mmCIF file of C-alpha atoms in Angstrom:
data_model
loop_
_atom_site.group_PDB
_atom_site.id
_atom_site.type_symbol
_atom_site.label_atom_id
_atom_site.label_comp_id
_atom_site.label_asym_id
_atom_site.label_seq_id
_atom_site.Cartn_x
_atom_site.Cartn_y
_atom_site.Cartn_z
ATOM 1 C CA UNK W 108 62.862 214.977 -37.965
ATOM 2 C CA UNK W 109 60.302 212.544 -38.854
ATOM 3 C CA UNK W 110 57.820 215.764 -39.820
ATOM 4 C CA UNK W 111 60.834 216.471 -41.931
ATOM 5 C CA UNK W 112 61.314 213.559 -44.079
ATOM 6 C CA UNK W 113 57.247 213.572 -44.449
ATOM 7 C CA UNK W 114 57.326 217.148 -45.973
ATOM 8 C CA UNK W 115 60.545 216.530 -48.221
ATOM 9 C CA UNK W 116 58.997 213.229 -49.211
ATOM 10 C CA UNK W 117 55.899 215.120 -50.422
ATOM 11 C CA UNK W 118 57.740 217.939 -52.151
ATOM 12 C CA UNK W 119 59.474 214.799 -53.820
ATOM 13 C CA UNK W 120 56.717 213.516 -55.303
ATOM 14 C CA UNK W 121 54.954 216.551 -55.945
ATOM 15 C CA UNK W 122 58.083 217.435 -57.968
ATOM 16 C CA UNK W 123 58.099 213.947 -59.616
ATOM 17 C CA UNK W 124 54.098 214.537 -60.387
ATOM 18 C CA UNK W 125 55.283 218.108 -61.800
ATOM 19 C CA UNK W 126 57.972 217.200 -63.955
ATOM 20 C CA UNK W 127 56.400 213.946 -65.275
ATOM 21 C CA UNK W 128 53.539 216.527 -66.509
ATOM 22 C CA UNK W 129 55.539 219.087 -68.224
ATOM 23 C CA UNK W 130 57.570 216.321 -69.915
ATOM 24 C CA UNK W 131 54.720 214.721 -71.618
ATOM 25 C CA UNK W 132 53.181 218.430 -73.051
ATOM 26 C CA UNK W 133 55.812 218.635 -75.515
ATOM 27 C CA UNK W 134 56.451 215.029 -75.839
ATOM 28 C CA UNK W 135 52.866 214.847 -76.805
ATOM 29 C CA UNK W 136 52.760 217.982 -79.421
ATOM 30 C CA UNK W 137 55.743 216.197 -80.634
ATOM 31 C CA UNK W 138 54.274 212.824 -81.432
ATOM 32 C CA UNK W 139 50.954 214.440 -81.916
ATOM 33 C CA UNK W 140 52.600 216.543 -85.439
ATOM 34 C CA UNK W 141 54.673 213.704 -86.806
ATOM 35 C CA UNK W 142 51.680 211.594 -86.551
ATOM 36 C CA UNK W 143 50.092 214.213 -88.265
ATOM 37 C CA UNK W 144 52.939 214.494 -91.112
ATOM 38 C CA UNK W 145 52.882 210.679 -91.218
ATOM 39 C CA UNK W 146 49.201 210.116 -92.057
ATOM 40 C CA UNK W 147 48.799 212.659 -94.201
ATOM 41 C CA UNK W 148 52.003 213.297 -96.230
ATOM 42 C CA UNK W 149 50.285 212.698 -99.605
ATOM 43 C CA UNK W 150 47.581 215.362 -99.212
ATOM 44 C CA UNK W 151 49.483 218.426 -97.312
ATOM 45 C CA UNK W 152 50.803 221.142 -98.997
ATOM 46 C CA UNK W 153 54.415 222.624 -98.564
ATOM 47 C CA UNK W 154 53.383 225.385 -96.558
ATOM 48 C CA UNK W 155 51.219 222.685 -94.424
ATOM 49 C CA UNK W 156 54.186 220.431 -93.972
ATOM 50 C CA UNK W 157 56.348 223.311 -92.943
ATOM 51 C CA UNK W 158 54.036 224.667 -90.481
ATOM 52 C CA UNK W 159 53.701 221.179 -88.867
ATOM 53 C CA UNK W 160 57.738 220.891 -88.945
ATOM 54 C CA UNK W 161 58.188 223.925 -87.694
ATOM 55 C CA UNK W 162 55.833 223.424 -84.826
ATOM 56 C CA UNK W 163 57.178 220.101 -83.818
ATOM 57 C CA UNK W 164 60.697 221.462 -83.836
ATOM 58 C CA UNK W 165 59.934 224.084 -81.226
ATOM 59 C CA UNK W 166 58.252 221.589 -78.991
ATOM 60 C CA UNK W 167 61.892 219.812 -79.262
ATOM 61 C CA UNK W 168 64.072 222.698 -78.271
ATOM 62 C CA UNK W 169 61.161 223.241 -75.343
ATOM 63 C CA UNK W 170 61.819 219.835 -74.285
ATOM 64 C CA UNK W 171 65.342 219.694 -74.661
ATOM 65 C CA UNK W 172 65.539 223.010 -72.162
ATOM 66 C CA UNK W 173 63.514 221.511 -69.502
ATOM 67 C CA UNK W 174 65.575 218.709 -68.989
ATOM 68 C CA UNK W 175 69.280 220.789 -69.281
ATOM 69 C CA UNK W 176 67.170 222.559 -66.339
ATOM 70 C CA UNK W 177 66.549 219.441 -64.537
ATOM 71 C CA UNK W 178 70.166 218.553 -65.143
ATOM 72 C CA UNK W 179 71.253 221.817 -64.390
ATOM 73 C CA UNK W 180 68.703 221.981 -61.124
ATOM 74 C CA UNK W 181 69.947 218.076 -59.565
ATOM 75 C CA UNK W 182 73.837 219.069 -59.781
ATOM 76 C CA UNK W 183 73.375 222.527 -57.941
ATOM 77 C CA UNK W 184 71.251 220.410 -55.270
ATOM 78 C CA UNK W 185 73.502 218.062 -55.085
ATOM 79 C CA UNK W 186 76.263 221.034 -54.840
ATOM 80 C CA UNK W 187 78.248 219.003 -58.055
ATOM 81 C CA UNK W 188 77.864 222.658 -59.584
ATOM 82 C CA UNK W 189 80.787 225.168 -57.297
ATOM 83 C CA UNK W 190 80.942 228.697 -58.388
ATOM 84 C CA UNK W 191 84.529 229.523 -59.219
ATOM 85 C CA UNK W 192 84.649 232.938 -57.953
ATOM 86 C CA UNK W 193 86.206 236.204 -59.139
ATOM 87 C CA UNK W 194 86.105 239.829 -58.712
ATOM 88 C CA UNK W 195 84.207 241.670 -61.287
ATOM 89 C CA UNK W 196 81.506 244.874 -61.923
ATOM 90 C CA UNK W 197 78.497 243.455 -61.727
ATOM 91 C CA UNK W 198 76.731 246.834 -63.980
ATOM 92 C CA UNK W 199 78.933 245.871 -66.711
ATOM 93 C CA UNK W 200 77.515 241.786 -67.081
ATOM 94 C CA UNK W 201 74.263 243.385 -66.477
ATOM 95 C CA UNK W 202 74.451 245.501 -69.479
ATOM 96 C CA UNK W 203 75.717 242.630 -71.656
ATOM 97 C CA UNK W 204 73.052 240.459 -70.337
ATOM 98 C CA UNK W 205 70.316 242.937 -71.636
ATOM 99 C CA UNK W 206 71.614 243.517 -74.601
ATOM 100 C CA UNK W 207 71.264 239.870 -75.091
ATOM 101 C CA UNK W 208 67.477 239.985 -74.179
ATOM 102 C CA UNK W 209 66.723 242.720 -76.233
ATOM 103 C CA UNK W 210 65.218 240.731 -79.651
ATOM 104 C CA UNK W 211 63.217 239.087 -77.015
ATOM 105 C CA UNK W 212 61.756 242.099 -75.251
ATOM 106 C CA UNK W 213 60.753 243.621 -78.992
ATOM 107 C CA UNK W 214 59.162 240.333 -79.781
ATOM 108 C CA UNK W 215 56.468 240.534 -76.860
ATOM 109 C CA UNK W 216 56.433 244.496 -76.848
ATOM 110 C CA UNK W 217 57.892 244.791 -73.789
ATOM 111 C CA UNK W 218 60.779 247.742 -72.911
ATOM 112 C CA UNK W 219 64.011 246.604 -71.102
ATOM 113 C CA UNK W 220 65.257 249.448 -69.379
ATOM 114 C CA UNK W 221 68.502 250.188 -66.527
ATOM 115 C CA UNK W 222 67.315 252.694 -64.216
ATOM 116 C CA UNK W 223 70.630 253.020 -62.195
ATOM 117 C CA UNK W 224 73.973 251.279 -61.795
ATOM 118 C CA UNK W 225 76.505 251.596 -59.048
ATOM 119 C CA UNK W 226 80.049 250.692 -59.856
ATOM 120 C CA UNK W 227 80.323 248.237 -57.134
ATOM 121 C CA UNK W 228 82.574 244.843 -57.740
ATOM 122 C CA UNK W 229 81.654 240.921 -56.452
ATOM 123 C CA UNK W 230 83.075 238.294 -55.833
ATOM 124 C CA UNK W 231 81.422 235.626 -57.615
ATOM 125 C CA UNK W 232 81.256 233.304 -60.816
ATOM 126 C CA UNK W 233 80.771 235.562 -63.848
ATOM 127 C CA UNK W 234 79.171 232.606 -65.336
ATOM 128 C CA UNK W 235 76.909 231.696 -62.984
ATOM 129 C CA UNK W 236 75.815 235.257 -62.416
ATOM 130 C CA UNK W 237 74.766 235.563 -65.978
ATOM 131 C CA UNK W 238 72.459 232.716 -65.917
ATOM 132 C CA UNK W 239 70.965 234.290 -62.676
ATOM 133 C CA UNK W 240 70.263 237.539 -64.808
ATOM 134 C CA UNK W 241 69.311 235.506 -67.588
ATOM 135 C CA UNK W 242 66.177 233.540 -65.927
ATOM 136 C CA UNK W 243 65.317 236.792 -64.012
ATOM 137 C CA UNK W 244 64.769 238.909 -67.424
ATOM 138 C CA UNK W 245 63.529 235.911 -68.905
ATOM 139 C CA UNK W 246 60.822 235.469 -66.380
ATOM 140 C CA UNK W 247 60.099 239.304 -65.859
ATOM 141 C CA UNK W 248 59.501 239.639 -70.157
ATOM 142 C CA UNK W 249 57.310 236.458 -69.666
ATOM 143 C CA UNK W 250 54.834 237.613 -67.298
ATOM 144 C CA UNK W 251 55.152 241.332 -69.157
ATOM 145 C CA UNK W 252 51.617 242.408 -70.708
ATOM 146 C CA UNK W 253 53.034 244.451 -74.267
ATOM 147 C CA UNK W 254 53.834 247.772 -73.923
ATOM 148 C CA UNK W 255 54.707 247.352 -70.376
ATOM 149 C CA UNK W 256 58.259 247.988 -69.210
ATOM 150 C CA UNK W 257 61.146 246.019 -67.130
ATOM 151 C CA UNK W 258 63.859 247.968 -65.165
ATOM 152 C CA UNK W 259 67.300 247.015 -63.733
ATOM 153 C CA UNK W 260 69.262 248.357 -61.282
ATOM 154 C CA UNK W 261 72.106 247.663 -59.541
ATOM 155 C CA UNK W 262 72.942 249.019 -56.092
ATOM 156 C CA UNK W 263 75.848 249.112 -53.835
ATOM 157 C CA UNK W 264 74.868 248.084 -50.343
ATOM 158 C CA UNK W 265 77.229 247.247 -47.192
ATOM 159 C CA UNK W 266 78.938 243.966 -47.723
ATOM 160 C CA UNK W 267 77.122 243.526 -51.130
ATOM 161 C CA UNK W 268 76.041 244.854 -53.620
ATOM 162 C CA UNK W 269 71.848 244.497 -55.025
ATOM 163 C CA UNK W 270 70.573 243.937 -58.354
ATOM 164 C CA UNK W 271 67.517 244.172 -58.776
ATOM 165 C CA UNK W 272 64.711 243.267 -61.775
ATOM 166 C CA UNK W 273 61.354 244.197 -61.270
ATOM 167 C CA UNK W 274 58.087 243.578 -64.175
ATOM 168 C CA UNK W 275 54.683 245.524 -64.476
ATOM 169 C CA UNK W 276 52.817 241.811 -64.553
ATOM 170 C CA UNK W 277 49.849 240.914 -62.563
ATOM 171 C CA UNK W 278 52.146 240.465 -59.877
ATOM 172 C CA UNK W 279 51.886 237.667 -57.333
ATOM 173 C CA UNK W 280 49.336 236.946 -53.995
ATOM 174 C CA UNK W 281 51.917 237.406 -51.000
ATOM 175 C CA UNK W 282 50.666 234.488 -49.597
ATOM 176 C CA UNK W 283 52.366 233.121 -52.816
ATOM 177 C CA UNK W 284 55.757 235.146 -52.521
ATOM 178 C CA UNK W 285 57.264 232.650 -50.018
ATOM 179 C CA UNK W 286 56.934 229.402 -52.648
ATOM 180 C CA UNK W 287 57.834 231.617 -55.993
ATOM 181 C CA UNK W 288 61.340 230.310 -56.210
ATOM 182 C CA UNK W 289 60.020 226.421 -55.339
ATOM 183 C CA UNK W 290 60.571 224.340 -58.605
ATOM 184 C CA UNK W 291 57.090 224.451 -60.918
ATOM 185 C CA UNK W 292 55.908 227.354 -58.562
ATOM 186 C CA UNK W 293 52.459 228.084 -59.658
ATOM 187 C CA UNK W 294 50.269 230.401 -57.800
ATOM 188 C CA UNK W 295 46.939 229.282 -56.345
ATOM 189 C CA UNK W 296 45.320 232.057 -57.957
ATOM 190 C CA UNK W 297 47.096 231.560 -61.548
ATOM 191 C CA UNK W 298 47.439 235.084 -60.849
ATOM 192 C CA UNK W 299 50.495 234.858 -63.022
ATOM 193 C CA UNK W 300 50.038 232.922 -66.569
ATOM 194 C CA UNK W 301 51.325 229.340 -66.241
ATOM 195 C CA UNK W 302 53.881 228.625 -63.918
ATOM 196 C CA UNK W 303 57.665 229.728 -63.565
ATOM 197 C CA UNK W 304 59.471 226.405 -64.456
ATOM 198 C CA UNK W 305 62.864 225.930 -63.215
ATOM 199 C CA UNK W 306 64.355 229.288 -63.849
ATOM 200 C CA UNK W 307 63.893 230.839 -60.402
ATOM 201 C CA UNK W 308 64.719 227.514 -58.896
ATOM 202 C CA UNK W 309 68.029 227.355 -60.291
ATOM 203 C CA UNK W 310 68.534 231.220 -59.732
ATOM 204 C CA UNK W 311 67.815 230.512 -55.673
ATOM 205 C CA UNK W 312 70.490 227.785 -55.809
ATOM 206 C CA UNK W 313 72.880 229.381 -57.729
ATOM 207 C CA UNK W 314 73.025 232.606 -55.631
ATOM 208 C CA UNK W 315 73.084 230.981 -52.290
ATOM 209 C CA UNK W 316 76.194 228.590 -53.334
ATOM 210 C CA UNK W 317 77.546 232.206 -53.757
ATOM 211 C CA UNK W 318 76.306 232.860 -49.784
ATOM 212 C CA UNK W 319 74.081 235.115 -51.179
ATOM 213 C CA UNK W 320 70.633 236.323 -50.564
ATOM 214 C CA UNK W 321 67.602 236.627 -52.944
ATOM 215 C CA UNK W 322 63.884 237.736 -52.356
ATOM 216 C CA UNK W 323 61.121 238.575 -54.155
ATOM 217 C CA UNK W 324 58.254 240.963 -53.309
ATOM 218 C CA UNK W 325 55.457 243.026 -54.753
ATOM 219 C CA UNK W 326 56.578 245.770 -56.886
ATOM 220 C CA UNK W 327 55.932 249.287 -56.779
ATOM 221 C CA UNK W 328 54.056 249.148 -60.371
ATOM 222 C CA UNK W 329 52.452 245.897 -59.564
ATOM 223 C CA UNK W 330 54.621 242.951 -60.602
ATOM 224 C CA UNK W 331 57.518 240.718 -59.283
ATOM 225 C CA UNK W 332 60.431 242.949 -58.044
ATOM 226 C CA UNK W 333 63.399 240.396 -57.668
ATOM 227 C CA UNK W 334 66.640 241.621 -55.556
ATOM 228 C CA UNK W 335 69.872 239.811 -55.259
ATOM 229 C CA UNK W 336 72.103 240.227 -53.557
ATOM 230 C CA UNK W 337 76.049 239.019 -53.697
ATOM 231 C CA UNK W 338 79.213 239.449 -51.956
ATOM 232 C CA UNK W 339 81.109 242.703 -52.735
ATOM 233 C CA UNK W 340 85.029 241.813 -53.280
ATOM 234 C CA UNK W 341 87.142 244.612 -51.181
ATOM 235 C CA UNK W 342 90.318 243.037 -52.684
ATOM 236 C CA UNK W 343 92.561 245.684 -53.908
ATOM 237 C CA UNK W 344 93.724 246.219 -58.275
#
């Protein structure tokens, strides 16, 4: 027990370290522009002053979605955050959900693509499930080289039912694979450009409030291949 509370302790503060560092980045781009703006309004030209606007306003929304993760991240660890369950077809969210990612996926170059759907139903929070699929896509396009693709699929399996996002990125060591859903994972290799934030954090504690399962392993292209897997509801209607 004591071994316990010495490795929690240091996962605490590593956290704290982590978090304390990707706070200040923006914080400091912020500050670092409007300082900028500030000293030399009278010489800059429109386009100048827009640029620097426009860059300091997307370090704001980047800041302002780390912490709703942090937020989002403390009440699923501290289980404030229940899933309020109900049966639904999981293909059918999925297809929503990249539809939604698609402006994204042209932006970088990189092709979103289902490969195969089973009809199966869960039991879960629709809600919850989406922002599951939404940090998985998210992460997959981000570690996407351009013309590369990303392909879904969801699978029915006994008891559950599988979805399943896999990227053509550099992939991961699989020393690493056991830490990549560890808040601020960043391989020791930087195999993977910069780190994975939050998102497969908060996908880990989101699916097992659901008593599901998720894993991640080398893909078949190279890459992350990410399965999930939830509760299938055998209700009848």
């Amino acid at each position: 027990q004591l071994d316990l509370l010495k490795h929690k302790d240091a996962q605490r503060r590593q956290l704290v370290a982590q978090v304390s560092h990707d706070l200040r980045t923006p914080l400091a781009s912020i500050q670092g522009y409007i300082e900028a703006l500030r000293m030399k309004q009278d010489t800059l030209g429109a386009d100048e002053r827009a640029r620097l606007l426009d860059v300091a306003l997307a370090e704001s929304h980047r800041l302002g979605r780390l912490v709703e993760e942090l937020f989002e991240l403390a009440a699923l660890d501290a289980r404030e955050k229940q899933p309020k369950t109900e049966p639904f077809v999981v293909a059918e969210l999925l297809h929503d959900v990249v539809q939604k990612h698609h402006p994204e996926a042209e932006r970088t170059g990189v092709t979103l693509s289902i490969v195969s759907v089973s009809p199966a139903r869960v039991l879960a929070d629709i809600a919850m499930t989406e922002r599951v699929l939404d940090n998985l896509i998210s992460n997959a396009i981000s570690h996407s080289p351009t013309g590369t693709e990303v392909t879904l699929s969801v699978a029915g399996r006994e008891g559950g039912a599988e979805i399943t996002v896999a990227d053509a990125g550099p992939g991961i060591d699989n020393k690493d694979l056991e830490h990549v859903f560890e808040p601020f994972y960043q391989a020791a290799d930087a195999s993977r450009s910069g780190h994975v934030g939050l998102g497969l954090a908060i996908a880990r504690d989101i699916v097992a409030a659901h008593d599901g399962l998720i894993a991640a392993e080398a893909g078949e292209r190279g890459g992350l291949r990410v399965t999930v897997r939830l509760p299938v509801f055998f209700g009848g209607g």
